[in-house]
Tab-separated table of C-alpha atoms and ligand atoms in Angstrom:
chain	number	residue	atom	x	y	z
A	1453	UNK	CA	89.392	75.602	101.394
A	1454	UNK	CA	91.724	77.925	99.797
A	1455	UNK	CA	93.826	76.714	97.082
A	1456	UNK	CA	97.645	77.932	97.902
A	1457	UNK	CA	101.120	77.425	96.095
A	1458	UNK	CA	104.390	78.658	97.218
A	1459	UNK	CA	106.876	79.962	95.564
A	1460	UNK	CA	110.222	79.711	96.845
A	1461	UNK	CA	109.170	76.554	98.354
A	1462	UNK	CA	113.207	75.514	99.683
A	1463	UNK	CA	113.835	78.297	100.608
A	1464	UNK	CA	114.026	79.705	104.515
A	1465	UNK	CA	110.323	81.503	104.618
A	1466	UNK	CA	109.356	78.961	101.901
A	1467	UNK	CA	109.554	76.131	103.857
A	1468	UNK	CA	107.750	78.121	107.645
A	1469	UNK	CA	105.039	79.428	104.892
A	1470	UNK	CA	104.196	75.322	103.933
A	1471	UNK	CA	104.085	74.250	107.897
A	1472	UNK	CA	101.625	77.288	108.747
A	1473	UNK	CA	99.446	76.303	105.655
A	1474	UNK	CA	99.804	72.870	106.340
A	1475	UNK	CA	98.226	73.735	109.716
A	1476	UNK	CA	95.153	75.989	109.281
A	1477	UNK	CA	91.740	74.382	108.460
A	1478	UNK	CA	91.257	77.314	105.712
A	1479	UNK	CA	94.582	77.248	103.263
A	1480	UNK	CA	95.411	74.205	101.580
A	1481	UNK	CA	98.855	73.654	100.011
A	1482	UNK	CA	98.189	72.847	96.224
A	1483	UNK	CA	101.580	73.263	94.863
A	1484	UNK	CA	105.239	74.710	95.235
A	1485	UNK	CA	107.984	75.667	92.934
A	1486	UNK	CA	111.739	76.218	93.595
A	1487	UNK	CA	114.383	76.937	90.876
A	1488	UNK	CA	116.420	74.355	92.692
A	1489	UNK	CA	113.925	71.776	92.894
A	1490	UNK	CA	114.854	68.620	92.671
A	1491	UNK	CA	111.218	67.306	92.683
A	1492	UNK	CA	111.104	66.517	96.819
A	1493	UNK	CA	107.688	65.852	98.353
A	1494	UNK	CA	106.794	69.148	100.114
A	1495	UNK	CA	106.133	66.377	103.280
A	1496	UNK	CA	109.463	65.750	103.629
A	1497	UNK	CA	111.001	69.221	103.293
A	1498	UNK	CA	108.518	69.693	106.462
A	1499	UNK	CA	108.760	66.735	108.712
A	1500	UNK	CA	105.061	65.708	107.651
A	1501	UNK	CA	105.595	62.644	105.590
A	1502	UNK	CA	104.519	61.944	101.976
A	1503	UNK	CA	101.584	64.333	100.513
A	1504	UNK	CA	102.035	63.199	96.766
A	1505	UNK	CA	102.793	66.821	96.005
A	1506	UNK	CA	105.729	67.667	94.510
A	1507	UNK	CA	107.761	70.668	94.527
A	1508	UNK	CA	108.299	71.733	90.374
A	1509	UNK	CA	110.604	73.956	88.356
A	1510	UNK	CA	108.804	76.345	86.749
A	1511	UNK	CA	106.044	78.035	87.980
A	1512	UNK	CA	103.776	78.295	85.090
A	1513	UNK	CA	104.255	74.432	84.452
A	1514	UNK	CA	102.576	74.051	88.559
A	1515	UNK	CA	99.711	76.677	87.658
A	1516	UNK	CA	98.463	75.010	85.267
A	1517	UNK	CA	98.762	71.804	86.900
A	1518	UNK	CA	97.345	72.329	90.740
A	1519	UNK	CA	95.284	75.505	89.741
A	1520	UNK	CA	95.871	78.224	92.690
A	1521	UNK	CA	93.490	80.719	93.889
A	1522	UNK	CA	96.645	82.226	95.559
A	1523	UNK	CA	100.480	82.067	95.218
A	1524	UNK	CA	102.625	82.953	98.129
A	1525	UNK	CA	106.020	84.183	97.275
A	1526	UNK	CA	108.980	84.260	98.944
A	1527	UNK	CA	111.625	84.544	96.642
A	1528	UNK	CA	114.475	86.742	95.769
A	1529	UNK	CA	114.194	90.271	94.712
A	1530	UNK	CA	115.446	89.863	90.973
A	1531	UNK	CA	113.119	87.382	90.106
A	1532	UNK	CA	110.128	88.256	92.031
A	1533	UNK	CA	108.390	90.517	89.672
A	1534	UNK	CA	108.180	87.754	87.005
A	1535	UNK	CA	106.702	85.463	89.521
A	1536	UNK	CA	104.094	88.080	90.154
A	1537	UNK	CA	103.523	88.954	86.538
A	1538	UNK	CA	102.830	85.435	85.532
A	1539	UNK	CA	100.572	84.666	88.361
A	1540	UNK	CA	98.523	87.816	87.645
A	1541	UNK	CA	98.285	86.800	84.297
A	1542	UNK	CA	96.913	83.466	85.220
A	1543	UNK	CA	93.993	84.864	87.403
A	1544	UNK	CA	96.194	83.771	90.733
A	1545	UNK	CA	96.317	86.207	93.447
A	1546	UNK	CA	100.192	87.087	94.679
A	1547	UNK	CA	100.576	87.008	98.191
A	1548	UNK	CA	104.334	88.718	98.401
A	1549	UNK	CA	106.572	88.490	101.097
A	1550	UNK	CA	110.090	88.610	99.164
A	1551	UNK	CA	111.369	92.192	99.478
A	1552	UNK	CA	113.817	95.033	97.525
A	1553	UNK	CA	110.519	95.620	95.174
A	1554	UNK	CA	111.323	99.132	94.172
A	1555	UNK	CA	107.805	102.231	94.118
A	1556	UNK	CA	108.233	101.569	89.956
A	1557	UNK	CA	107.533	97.723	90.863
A	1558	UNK	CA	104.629	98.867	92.658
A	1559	UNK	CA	102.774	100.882	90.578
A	1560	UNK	CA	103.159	98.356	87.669
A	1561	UNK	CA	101.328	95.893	90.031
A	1562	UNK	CA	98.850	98.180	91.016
A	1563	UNK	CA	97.894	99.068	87.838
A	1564	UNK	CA	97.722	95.039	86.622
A	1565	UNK	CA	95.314	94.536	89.129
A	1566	UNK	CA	93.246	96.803	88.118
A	1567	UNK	CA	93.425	96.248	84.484
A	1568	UNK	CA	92.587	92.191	85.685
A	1569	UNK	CA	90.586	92.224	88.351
A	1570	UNK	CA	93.146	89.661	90.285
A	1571	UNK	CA	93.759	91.388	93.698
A	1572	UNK	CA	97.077	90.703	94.792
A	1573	UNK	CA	99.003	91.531	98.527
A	1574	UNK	CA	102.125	92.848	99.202
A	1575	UNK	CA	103.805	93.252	102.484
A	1576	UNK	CA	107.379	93.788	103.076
A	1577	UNK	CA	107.177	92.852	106.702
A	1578	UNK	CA	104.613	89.886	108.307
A	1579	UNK	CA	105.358	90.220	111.757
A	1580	UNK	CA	102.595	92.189	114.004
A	1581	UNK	CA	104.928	92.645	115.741
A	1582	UNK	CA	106.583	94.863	113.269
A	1583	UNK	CA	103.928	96.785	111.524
A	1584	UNK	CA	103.024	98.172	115.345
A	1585	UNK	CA	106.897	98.980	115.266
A	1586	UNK	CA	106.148	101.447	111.906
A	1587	UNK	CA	103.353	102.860	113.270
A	1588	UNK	CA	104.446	103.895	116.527
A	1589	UNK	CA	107.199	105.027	114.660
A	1590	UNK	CA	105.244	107.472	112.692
A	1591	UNK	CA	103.071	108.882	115.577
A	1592	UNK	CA	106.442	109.749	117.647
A	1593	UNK	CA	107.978	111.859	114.862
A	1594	UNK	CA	105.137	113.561	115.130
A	1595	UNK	CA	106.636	115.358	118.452
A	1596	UNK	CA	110.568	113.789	117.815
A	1597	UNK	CA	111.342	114.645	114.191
A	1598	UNK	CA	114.929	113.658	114.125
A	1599	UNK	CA	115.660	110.131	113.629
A	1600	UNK	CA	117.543	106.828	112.534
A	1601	UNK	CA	116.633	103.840	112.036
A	1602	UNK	CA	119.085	101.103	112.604
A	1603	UNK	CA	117.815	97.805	111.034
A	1604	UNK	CA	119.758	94.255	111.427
A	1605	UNK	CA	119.902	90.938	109.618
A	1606	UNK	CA	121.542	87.971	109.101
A	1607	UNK	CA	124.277	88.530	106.692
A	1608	UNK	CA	122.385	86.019	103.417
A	1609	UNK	CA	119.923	89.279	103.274
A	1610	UNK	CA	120.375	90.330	99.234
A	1611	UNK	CA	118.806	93.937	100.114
A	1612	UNK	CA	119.895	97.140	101.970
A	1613	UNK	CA	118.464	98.725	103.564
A	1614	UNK	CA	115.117	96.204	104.767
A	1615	UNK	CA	111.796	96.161	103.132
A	1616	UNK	CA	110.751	97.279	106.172
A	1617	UNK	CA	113.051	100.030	106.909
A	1618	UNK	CA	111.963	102.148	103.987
A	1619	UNK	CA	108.864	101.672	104.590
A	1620	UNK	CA	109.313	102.908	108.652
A	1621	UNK	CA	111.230	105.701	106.833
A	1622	UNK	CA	107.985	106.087	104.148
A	1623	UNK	CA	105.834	106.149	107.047
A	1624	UNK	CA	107.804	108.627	109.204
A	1625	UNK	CA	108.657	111.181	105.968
A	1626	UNK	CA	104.864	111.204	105.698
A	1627	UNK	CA	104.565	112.196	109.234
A	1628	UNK	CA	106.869	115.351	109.276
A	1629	UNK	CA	108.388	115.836	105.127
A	1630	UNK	CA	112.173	116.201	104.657
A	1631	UNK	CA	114.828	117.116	107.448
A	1632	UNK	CA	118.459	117.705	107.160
A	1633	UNK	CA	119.890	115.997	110.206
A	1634	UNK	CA	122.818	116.423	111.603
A	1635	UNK	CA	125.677	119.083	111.764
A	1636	UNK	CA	125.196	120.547	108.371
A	1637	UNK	CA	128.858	120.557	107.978
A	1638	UNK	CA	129.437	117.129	108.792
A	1639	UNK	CA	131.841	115.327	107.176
A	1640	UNK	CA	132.278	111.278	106.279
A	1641	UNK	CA	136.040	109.999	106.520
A	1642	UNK	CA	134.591	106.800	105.432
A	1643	UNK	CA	132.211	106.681	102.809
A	1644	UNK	CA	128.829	105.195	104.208
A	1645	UNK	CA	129.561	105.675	107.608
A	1646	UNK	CA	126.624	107.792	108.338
A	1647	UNK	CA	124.441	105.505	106.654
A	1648	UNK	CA	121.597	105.910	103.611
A	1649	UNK	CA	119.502	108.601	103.216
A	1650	UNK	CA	115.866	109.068	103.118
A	1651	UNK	CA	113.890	112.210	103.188
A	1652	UNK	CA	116.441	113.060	105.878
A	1653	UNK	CA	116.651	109.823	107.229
A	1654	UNK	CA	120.062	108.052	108.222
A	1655	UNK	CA	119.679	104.278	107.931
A	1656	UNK	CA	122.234	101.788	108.743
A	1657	UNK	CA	121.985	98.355	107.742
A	1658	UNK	CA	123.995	95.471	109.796
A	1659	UNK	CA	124.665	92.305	108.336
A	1660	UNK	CA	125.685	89.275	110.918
A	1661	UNK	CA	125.482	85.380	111.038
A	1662	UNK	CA	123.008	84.669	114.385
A	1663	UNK	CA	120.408	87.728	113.280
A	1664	UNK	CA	117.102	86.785	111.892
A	1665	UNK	CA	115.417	90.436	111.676
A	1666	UNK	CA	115.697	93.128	113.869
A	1667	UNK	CA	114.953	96.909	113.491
A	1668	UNK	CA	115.553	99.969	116.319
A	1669	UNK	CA	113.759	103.209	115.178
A	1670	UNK	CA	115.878	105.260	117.727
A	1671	UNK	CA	114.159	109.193	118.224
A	1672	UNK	CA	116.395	112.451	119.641
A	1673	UNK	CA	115.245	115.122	121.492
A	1674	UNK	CA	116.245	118.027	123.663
A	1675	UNK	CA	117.790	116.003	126.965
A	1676	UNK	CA	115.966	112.903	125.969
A	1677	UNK	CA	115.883	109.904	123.217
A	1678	UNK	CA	113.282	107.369	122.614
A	1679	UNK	CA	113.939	103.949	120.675
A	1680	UNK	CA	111.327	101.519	119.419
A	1681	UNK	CA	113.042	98.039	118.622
A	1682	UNK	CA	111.232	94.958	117.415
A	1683	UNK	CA	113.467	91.371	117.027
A	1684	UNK	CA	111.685	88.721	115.208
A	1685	UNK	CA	113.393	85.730	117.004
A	1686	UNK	CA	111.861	83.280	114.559
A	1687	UNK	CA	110.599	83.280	111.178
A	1688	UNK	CA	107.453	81.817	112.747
A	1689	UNK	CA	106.729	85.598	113.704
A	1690	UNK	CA	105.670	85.923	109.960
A	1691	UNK	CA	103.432	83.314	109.848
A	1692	UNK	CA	100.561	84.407	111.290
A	1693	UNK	CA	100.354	87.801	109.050
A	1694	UNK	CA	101.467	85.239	105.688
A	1695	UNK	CA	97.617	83.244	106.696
A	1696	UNK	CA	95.772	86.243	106.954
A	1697	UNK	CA	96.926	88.062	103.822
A	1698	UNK	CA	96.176	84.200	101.720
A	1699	UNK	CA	92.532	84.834	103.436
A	1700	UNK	CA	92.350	88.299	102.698
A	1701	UNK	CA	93.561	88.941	99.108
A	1702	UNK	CA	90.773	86.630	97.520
A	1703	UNK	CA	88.165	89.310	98.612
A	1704	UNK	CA	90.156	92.468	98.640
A	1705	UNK	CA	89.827	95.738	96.191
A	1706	UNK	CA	92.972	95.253	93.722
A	1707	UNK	CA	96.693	95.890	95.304
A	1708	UNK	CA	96.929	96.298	99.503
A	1709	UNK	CA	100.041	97.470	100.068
A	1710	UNK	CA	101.571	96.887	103.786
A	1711	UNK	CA	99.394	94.341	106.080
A	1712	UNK	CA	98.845	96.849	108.728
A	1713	UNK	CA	96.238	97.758	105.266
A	1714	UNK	CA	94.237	94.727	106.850
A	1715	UNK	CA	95.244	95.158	110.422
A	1716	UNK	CA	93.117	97.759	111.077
B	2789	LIG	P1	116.099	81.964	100.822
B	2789	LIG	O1	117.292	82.295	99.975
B	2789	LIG	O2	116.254	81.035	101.960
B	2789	LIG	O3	114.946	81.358	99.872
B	2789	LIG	C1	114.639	81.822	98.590
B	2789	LIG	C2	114.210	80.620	97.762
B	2789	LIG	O4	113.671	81.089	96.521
B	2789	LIG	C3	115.391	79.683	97.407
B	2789	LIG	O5	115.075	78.345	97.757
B	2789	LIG	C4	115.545	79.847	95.897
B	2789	LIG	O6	115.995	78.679	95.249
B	2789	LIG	C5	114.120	80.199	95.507
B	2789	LIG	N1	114.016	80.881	94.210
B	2789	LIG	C6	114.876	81.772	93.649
B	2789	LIG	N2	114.414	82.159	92.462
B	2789	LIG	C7	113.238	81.529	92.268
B	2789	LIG	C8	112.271	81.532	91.221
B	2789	LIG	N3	112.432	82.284	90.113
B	2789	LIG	N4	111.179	80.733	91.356
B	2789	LIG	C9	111.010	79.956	92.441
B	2789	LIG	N5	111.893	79.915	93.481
B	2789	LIG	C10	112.978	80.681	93.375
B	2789	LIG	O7	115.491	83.364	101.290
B	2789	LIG	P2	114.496	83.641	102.521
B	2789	LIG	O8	115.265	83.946	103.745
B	2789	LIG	O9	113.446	82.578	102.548
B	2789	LIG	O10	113.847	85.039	102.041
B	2789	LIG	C11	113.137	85.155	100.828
B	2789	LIG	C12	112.664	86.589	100.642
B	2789	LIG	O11	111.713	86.911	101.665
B	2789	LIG	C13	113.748	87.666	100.756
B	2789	LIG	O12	113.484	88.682	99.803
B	2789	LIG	C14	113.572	88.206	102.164
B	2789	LIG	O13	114.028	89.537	102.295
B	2789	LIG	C15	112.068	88.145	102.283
B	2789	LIG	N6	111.519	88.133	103.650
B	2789	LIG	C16	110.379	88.848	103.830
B	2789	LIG	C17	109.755	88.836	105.054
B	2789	LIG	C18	108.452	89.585	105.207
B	2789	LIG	O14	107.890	89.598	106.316
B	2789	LIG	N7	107.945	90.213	104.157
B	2789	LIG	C19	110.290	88.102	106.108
B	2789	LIG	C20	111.462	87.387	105.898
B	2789	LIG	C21	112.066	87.381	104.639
């Protein structure tokens, strides 16, 4: 079995990520920390009854006391580097869900990993779903170069654009480099209207109570467009990609960056 702990435990993902470890023969749930613990059982935060383990406070206190192989995090972007930093530095491999992790982030956990030998996995979207989304995306810009992607969430996201937005836009910019879009001329009589920019790329980010995650990668061509959506109805849509990275990172070679890393 494979010793787990989640971080983030009350929160939204936290609390999907203990049921789908709860329920594979592999993972076992160790531990759990939330800054807003107020020491529950993790049973009853999931409808399973008493387990004897208790969500803690801090997160180095719960290391040292249920001794992880891996730490699942789901957390919020300001705080989610520490987490990683500190479970690294323990020998426990991050398993990182919790997006807005900027290329500077990255690279510092890249480089930890290989300095300590502790692999660790980072994916800003879970959903197969998804990741087929992104790379779709990036073989049609291959032939449809202009595009926008349109991403929507419910409005408690912290981040804008998505985690996985940037990286569709990552994945596309590698595909065909910069573009100027647009009427070159073009002008905005509100600020933001034609969304961020990267490489070229307009993104627009919606925020709206009743949206879990949902992303439209819409193409243009001459006569013609082509849109790729992907709507994760659930957060259950996550889970399955969340088990396989906890059974992957043990044996993997440092950082993997992106599941569809272990997808292929
Ligand atoms: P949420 O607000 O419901 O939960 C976050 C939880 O983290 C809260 O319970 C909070 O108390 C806790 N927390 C905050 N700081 C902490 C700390 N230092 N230590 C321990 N716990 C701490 O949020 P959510 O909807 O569950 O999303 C969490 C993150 O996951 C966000 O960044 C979101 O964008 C990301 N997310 C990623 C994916 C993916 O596939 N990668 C999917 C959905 C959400």
């Amino acid at each position: 079995m494979i010793r787990v702990m989640v971080c983030g435990a009350y929160g939204k993902m936290g609390r999907e990520v203990l049921k789908a470890i709860h329920n594979d023969t592999q993972l076992s749930i160790v531990g759990a920390v939330d800054v807003k613990s107020d020491f529950a059982d993790i049973g009853d935060l999931i409808g399973i009854g008493q387990t004897g383990i208790i969500v803690g406070n801090d997160l180095q206190t719960v290391i040292n006391e249920t001794k992880p192989q891996v730490m699942v995090d789901f957390t919020r972007p300001e705080v989610v580097m520490n987490n990683i930093r500190v479970a690294i530095q323990n020998g426990v491999c991050p398993v990182v869900g919790t997006t807005g992790l900027s290329e500077t982030d990255v690279n510092e956990i890249r480089n930890s990993c290989t300095q300590t030998k502790v692999n660790a996995l980072i994916a800003p979207n879970f959903a197969i779903g998804a990741i087929l989304m992104m790379k779709l995306a990036q073989d049609a810009a291959k032939f449809f170069p202009h595009v926008e992607i349109i991403e929507l969430h419910h409005d408690q996201k912290l981040d804008a654009p998505s985690g996985t937005a940037l990286h569709t836009a990552e994945l596309i910019a590698k595909t065909r480099g910069y573009l100027q879009q647009g009427h070159p001329e073009e002008v905005e009589k509100l600020p933001g209207a034609r969304g961020g920019d990267f490489s070229g790329i307009r993104m627009h980010s919606v925020r709206l109570p009743g949206y879990v995650a949902h992303q439209e990668v819409i193409f243009g061509g001459l006569g013609q467009t082509l849109t790729i959506r992907h709507d994760s109805i659930s957060r259950e849509c996550f889970m399955p990609g969340v088990v396989l990275a906890c059974k992957h990172v043990l044996t993997a070679n440092g950082l993997v960056y992106g599941l569809e890393e272990i997808l292929k």
